XYZ file of C-alpha atoms in Angstrom:
432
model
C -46.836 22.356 54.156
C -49.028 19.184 54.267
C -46.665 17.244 52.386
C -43.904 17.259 55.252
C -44.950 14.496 56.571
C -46.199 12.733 53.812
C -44.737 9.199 53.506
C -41.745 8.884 51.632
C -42.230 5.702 49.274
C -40.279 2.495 49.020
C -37.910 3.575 45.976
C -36.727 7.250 46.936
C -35.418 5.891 50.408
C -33.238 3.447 48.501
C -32.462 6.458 46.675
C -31.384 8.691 49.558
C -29.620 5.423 51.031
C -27.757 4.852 47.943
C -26.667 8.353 47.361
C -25.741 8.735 51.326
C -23.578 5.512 50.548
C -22.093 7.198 47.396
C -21.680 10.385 50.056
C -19.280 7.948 52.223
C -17.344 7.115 49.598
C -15.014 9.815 49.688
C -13.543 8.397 52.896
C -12.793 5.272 50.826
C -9.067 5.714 51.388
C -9.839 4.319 55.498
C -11.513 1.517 54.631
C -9.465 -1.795 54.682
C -8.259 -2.813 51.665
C -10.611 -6.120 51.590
C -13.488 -3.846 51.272
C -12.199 -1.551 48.625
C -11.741 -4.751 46.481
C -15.251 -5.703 47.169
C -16.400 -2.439 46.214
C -13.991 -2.377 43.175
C -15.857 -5.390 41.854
C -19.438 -4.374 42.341
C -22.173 -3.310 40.517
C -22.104 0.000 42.110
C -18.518 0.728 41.386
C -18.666 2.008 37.661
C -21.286 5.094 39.209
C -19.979 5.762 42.327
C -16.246 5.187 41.356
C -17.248 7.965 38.314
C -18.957 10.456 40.592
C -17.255 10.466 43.857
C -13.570 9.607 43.676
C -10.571 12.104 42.216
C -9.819 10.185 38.331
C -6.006 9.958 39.547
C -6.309 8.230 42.486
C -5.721 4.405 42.829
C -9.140 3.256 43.318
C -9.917 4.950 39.808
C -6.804 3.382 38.145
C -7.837 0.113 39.802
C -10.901 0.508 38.127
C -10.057 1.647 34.693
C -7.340 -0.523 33.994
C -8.645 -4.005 35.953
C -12.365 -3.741 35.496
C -13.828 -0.937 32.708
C -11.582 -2.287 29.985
C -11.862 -6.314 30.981
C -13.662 -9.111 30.264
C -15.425 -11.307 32.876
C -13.044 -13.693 32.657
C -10.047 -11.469 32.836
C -11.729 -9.604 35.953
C -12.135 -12.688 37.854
C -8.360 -13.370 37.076
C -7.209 -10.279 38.125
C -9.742 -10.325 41.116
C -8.173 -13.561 42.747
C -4.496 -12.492 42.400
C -5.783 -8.822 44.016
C -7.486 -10.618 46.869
C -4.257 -12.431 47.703
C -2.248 -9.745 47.158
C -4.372 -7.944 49.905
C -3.451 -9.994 52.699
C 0.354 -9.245 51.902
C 1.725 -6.330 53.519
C 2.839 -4.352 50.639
C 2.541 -0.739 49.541
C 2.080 -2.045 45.594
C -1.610 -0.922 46.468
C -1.257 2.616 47.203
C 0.951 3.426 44.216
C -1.612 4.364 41.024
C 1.333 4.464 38.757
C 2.455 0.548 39.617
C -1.474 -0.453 39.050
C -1.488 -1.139 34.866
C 1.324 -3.919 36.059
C -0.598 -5.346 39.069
C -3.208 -5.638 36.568
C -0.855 -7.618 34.054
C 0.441 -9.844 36.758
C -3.576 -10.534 37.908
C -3.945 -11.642 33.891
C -0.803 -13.859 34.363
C -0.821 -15.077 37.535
C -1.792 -18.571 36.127
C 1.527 -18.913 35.037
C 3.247 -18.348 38.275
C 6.496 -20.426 39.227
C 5.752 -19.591 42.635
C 3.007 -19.179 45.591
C 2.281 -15.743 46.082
C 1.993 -16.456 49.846
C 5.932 -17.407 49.946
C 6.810 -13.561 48.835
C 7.707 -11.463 51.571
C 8.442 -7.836 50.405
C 12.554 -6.909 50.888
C 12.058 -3.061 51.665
C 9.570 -0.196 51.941
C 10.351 0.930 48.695
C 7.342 0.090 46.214
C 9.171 0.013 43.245
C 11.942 -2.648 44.511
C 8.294 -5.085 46.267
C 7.287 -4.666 42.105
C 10.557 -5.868 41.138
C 11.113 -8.211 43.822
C 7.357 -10.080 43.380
C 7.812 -10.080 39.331
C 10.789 -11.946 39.992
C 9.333 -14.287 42.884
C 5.597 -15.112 40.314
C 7.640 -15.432 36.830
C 11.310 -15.451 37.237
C 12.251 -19.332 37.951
C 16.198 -19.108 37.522
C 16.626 -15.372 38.889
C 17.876 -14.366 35.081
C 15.044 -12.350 33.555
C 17.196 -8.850 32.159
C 16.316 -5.813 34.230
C 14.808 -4.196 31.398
C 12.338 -6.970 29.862
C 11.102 -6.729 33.577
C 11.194 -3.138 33.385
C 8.688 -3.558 30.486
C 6.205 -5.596 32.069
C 2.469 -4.298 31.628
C 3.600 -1.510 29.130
C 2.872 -1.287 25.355
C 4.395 -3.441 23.025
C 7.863 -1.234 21.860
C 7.049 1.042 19.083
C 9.816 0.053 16.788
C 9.934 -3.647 17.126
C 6.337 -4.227 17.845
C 7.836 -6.618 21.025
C 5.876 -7.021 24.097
C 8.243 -7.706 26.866
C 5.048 -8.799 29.134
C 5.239 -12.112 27.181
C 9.011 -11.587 26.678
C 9.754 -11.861 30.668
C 7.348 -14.851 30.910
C 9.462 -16.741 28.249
C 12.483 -16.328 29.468
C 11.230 -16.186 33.322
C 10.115 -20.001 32.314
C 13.980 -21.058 31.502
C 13.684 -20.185 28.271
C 16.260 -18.800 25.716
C 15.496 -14.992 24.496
C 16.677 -15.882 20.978
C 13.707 -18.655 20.589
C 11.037 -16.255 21.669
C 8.779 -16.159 18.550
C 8.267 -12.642 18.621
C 11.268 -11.207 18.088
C 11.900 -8.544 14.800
C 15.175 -9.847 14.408
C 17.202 -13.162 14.657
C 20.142 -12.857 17.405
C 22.374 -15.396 17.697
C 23.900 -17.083 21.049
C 26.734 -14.174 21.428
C 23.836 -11.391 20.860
C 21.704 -12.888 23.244
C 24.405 -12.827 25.818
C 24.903 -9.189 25.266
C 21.674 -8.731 25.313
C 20.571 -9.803 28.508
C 23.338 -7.648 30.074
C 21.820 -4.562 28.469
C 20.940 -1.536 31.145
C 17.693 -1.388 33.216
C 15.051 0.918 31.502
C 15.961 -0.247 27.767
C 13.326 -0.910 25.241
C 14.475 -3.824 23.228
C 15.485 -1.686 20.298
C 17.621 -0.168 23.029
C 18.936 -3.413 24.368
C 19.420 -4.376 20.918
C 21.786 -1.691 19.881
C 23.396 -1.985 23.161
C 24.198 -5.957 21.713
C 25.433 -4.625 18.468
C 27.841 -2.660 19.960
C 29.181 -5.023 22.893
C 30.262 -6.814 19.761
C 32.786 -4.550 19.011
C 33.757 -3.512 22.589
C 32.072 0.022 22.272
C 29.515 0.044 24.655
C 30.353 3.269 26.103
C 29.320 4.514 22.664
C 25.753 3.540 23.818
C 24.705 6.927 24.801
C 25.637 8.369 21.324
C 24.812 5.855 19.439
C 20.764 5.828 20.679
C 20.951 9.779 19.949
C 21.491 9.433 16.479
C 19.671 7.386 13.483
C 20.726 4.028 14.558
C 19.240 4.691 17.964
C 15.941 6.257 16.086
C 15.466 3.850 13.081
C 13.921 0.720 13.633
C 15.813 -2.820 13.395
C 17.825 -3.714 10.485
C 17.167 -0.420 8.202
C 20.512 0.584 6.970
C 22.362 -0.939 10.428
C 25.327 -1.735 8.501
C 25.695 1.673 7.209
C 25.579 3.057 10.375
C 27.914 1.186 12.107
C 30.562 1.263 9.520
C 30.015 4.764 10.430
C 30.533 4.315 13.876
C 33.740 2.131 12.597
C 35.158 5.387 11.406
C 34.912 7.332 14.263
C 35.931 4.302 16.544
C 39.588 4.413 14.530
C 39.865 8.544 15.833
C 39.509 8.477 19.753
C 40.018 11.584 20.004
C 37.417 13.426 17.541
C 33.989 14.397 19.482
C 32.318 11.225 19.248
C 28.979 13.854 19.510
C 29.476 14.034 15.456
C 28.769 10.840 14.821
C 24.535 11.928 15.005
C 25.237 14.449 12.656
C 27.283 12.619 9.926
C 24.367 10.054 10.162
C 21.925 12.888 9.583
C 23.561 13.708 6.550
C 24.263 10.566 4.918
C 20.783 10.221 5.717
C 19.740 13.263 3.440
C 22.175 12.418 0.852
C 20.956 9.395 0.342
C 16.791 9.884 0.972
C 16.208 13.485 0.933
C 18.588 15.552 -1.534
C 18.145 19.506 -2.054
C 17.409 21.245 -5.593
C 20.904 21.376 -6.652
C 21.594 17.886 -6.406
C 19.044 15.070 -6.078
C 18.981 12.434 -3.535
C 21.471 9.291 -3.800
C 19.720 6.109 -2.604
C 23.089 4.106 -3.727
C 25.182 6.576 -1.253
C 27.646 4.475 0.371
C 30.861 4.959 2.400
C 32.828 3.582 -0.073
C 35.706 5.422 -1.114
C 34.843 8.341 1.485
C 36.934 9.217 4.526
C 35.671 10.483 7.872
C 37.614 13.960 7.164
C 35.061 14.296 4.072
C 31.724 13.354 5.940
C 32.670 15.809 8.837
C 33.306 18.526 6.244
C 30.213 17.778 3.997
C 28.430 17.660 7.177
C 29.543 20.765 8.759
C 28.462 22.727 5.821
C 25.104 20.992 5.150
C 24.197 21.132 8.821
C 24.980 25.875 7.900
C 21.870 25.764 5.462
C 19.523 24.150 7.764
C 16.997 26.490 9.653
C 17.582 27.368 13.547
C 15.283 24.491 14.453
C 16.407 21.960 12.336
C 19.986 22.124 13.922
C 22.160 20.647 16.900
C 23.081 22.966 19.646
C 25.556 21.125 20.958
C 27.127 20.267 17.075
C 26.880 24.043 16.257
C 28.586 24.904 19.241
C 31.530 22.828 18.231
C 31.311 24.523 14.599
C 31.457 27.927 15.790
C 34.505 26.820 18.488
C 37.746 28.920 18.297
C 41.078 28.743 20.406
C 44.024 31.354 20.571
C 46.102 29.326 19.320
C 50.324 28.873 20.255
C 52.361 31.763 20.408
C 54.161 30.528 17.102
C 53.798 33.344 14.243
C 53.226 32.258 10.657
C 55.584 32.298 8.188
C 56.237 33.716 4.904
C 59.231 32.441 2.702
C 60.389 32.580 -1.040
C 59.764 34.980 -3.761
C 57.025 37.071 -3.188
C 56.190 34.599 -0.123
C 54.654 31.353 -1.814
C 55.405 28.994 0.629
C 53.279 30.191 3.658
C 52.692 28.393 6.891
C 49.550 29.381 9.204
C 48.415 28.223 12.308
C 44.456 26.920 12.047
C 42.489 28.474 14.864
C 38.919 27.487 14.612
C 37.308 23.857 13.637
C 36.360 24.724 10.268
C 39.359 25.616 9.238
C 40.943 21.529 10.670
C 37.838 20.511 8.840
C 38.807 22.124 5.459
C 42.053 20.793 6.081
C 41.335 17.326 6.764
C 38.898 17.426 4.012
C 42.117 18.703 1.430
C 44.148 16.115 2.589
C 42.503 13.144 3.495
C 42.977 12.808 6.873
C 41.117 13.353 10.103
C 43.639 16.454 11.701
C 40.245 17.499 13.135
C 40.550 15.452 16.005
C 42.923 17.950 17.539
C 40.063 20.303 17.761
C 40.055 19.468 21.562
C 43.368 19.420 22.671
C 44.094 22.742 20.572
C 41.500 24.389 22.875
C 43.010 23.090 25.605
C 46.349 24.449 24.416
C 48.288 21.342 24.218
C 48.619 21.785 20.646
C 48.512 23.467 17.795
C 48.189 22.564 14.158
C 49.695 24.677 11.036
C 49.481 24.105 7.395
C 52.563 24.503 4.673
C 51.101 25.818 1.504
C 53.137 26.339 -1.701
C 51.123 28.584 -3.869
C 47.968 28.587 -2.159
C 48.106 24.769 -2.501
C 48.035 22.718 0.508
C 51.075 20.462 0.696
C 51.669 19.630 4.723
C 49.730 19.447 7.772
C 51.849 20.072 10.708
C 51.615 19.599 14.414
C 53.341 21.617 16.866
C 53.225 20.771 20.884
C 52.923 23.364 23.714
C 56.552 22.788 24.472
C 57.210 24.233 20.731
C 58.034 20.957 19.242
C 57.437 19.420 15.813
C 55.933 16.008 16.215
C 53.820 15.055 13.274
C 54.733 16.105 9.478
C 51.936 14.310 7.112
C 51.073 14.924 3.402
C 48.195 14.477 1.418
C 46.425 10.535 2.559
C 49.321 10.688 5.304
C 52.209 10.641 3.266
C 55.695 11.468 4.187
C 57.056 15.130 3.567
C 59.251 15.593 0.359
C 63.021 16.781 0.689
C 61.610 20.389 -0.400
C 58.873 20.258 1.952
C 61.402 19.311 5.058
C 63.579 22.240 3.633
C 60.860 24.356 4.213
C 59.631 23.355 7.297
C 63.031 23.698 8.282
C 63.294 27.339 7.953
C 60.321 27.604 9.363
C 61.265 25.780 12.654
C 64.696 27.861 12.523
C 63.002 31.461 12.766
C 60.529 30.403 14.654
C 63.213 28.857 17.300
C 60.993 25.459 17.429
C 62.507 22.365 17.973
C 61.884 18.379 16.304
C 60.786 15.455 17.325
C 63.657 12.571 16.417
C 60.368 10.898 15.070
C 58.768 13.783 12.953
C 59.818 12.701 9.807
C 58.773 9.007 9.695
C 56.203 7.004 9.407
């Protein structure tokens, strides 16, 4: 009881005042911004910021990412672009997610083109005053891509090792993106052309692709091609196999372009992985091979993998059926040897492409659709035509093996066929 009112000494009142301070800091959000930088920057910041503000909020994030993890030197950079930044009226501040690329323009901001007290923001929106004062510091001519901005402040890409921080700097100065020095890759003028029109939120691998295939006017294959191994692999490993792929399913508009992911996946473990029957073939090529072959080979490879190792979408197209036209089969000759049956699923247009070297399986969609339907002539079991038949019961393709033209036996055939079957021809069936 006698101690109640026993002087408190010197060092436990600058306790209490200090820890009645730290107490007030949860109301941190009313100060005025001036005085949270202040605070940011002082000694007392690293314990109080630690103890008494939530870890997501953005006067932690200011802290982690502009003060904890920086130099002196690179805190008083950062520091003086904050302070001006402060007397903008902006939202950039109350956004934690924008603050690792305030903190990258504070590092930067020596190499401004412009005053930061010129910028005035353009809207309310806090991701379009980021965009909008990038452009205003860095970009001099207004030409800096979408997505090298896009990148600013993040980690250097994974696959090319690029860090578009320094990227957007280069080019922001007037600079040309193919003499940046840290490019993976040499790009020539063309490339770089293509490249700078590449969509907002690319990496450069992304961008890069998205070049590659602006040179041959396939852009809207973009989306595919980034789902598959030339989207996944980094720069310059085995590109030319892959789009010579992409070549072959460019030449068949009409086949699912969705395969093209899985024929790369098993080229792929053809040529790096292999199985126990047959080892794998590093010197795999395309040569000699036609699309019909790859989708079959690939259809049946992509069977033996495990339920996790396969494609929804690719085995939904695998296990894809149709009715079919109302055209019966046919039997004819001797003991019926020459048979012609209507394929009604899309392994059966992949066998058959696969026997005769051609790429009948991209009718797969409009034979769902009912707008056609596709029949093979067999003499003997051996498959000698593939024909196509309209809805409207017409005959308008006859090919052969590699695409040939039918025989005279073969027409006499199909013929009969057409005559029982009350089908009509195409003027144009028969030639080439």
């Amino acid at each position: 009881m006698a101690n109640r009112n026993k002087p408190i000494p010197a060092q436990v009142r600058t306790a209490q005042r200090a820890d009645a301070a730290l107490a007030r800091h949860l109301n941190w959000q009313k100060w005025p911004l001036a005085r949270q930088l202040a605070y940011l920057f002082s000694a007392e910041a690293a314990t109080g910021i630690a103890t008494r503000v939530e870890p997501h909020s953005v006067l932690a994030k200011l802290y982690r990412h502009c003060v904890a993890t920086r130099s002196s030197n690179e805190q008083w950079r950062i520091r003086h672009f904050l302070s001006q930044l402060v007397q903008c009226r902006t939202a950039l501040l109350h956004r934690p997610e924008l603050v690792p690329a305030l903190a990258h323009i504070g590092l930067h901001y020596a190499q401004r083109v412009r005053e930061l007290s010129a910028w005035q923001p353009p809207s309310k929106n806090a991701f379009y005053q980021l965009d909008s004062l990038l452009r205003h510091l860095f970009d001099q001519y207004g030409d800096v891509p979408a997505w090298v901005l896009g990148g600013w402040g993040s980690s250097p890409d994974r696959h090319a090792g690029l860090d578009l921080t320094q990227l957007a700097l280069h080019i922001g100065r007037g600079q040309a993106l193919r003499r940046f020095a840290g490019l993976p890759v040499a790009i020539s003028k063309r490339q770089e052309h293509a490249l700078r029109q590449a969509p907002a939120g690319c990496t450069f691998q992304e961008a890069y692709r998205y070049a590659q295939l602006a040179e041959r006017d396939a852009t809207e294959w973009l989306g595919v091609a980034l789902d598959s191994r030339l989207g996944r692999e980094p720069i310059g490993l085995d590109d030319a196999l892959w789009l010579a792929v992409l070549d072959l399913f460019r030449a068949e508009p009409d086949l699912d372009p969705w395969q093209f992911g899985p024929v790369c996946d098993w080229i792929y473990f053809r040529r790096c992985v292999g199985s126990p029957a047959e080892s794998a073939q590093p010197g795999f090529s395309l040569r000699g091979r036609s699309l019909a072959s790859l989708l079959a080979h690939t259809a049946r490879w992509h069977r033996t993998l495990g339920h996790l190792g396969r494609n929804p979408h690719y085995m939904k197209l695998l296990e894809s059926t149709w009715p079919g036209l109302s055209v019966p089969d046919f039997a004819g000759g001797e003991g019926g040897w020459v048979q012609v049956r209507q394929l009604r699923d899309y392994p059966a247009l992949l066998e058959e492409g696969q026997r005769m070297h051609h790429c009948v399986a991209n009718y797969q969609r409009s034979c769902q659709l009912g707008r056609n339907g596709i029949f093979s002539l067999t003499f003997n079991g051996a498959r000698m035509l593939t024909l196509q038949l309209t809805a409207a019961r017409q005959l308008v393709q006859v090919r052969g093996r590699y695409n040939r033209l039918a025989s005279a036996e073969e027409q006499r055939w199909v013929n009969q066929w057409l005559a029982v079957a009350r089908l009509t021809v195409a003027d144009y069936a028969w030639e080439d």
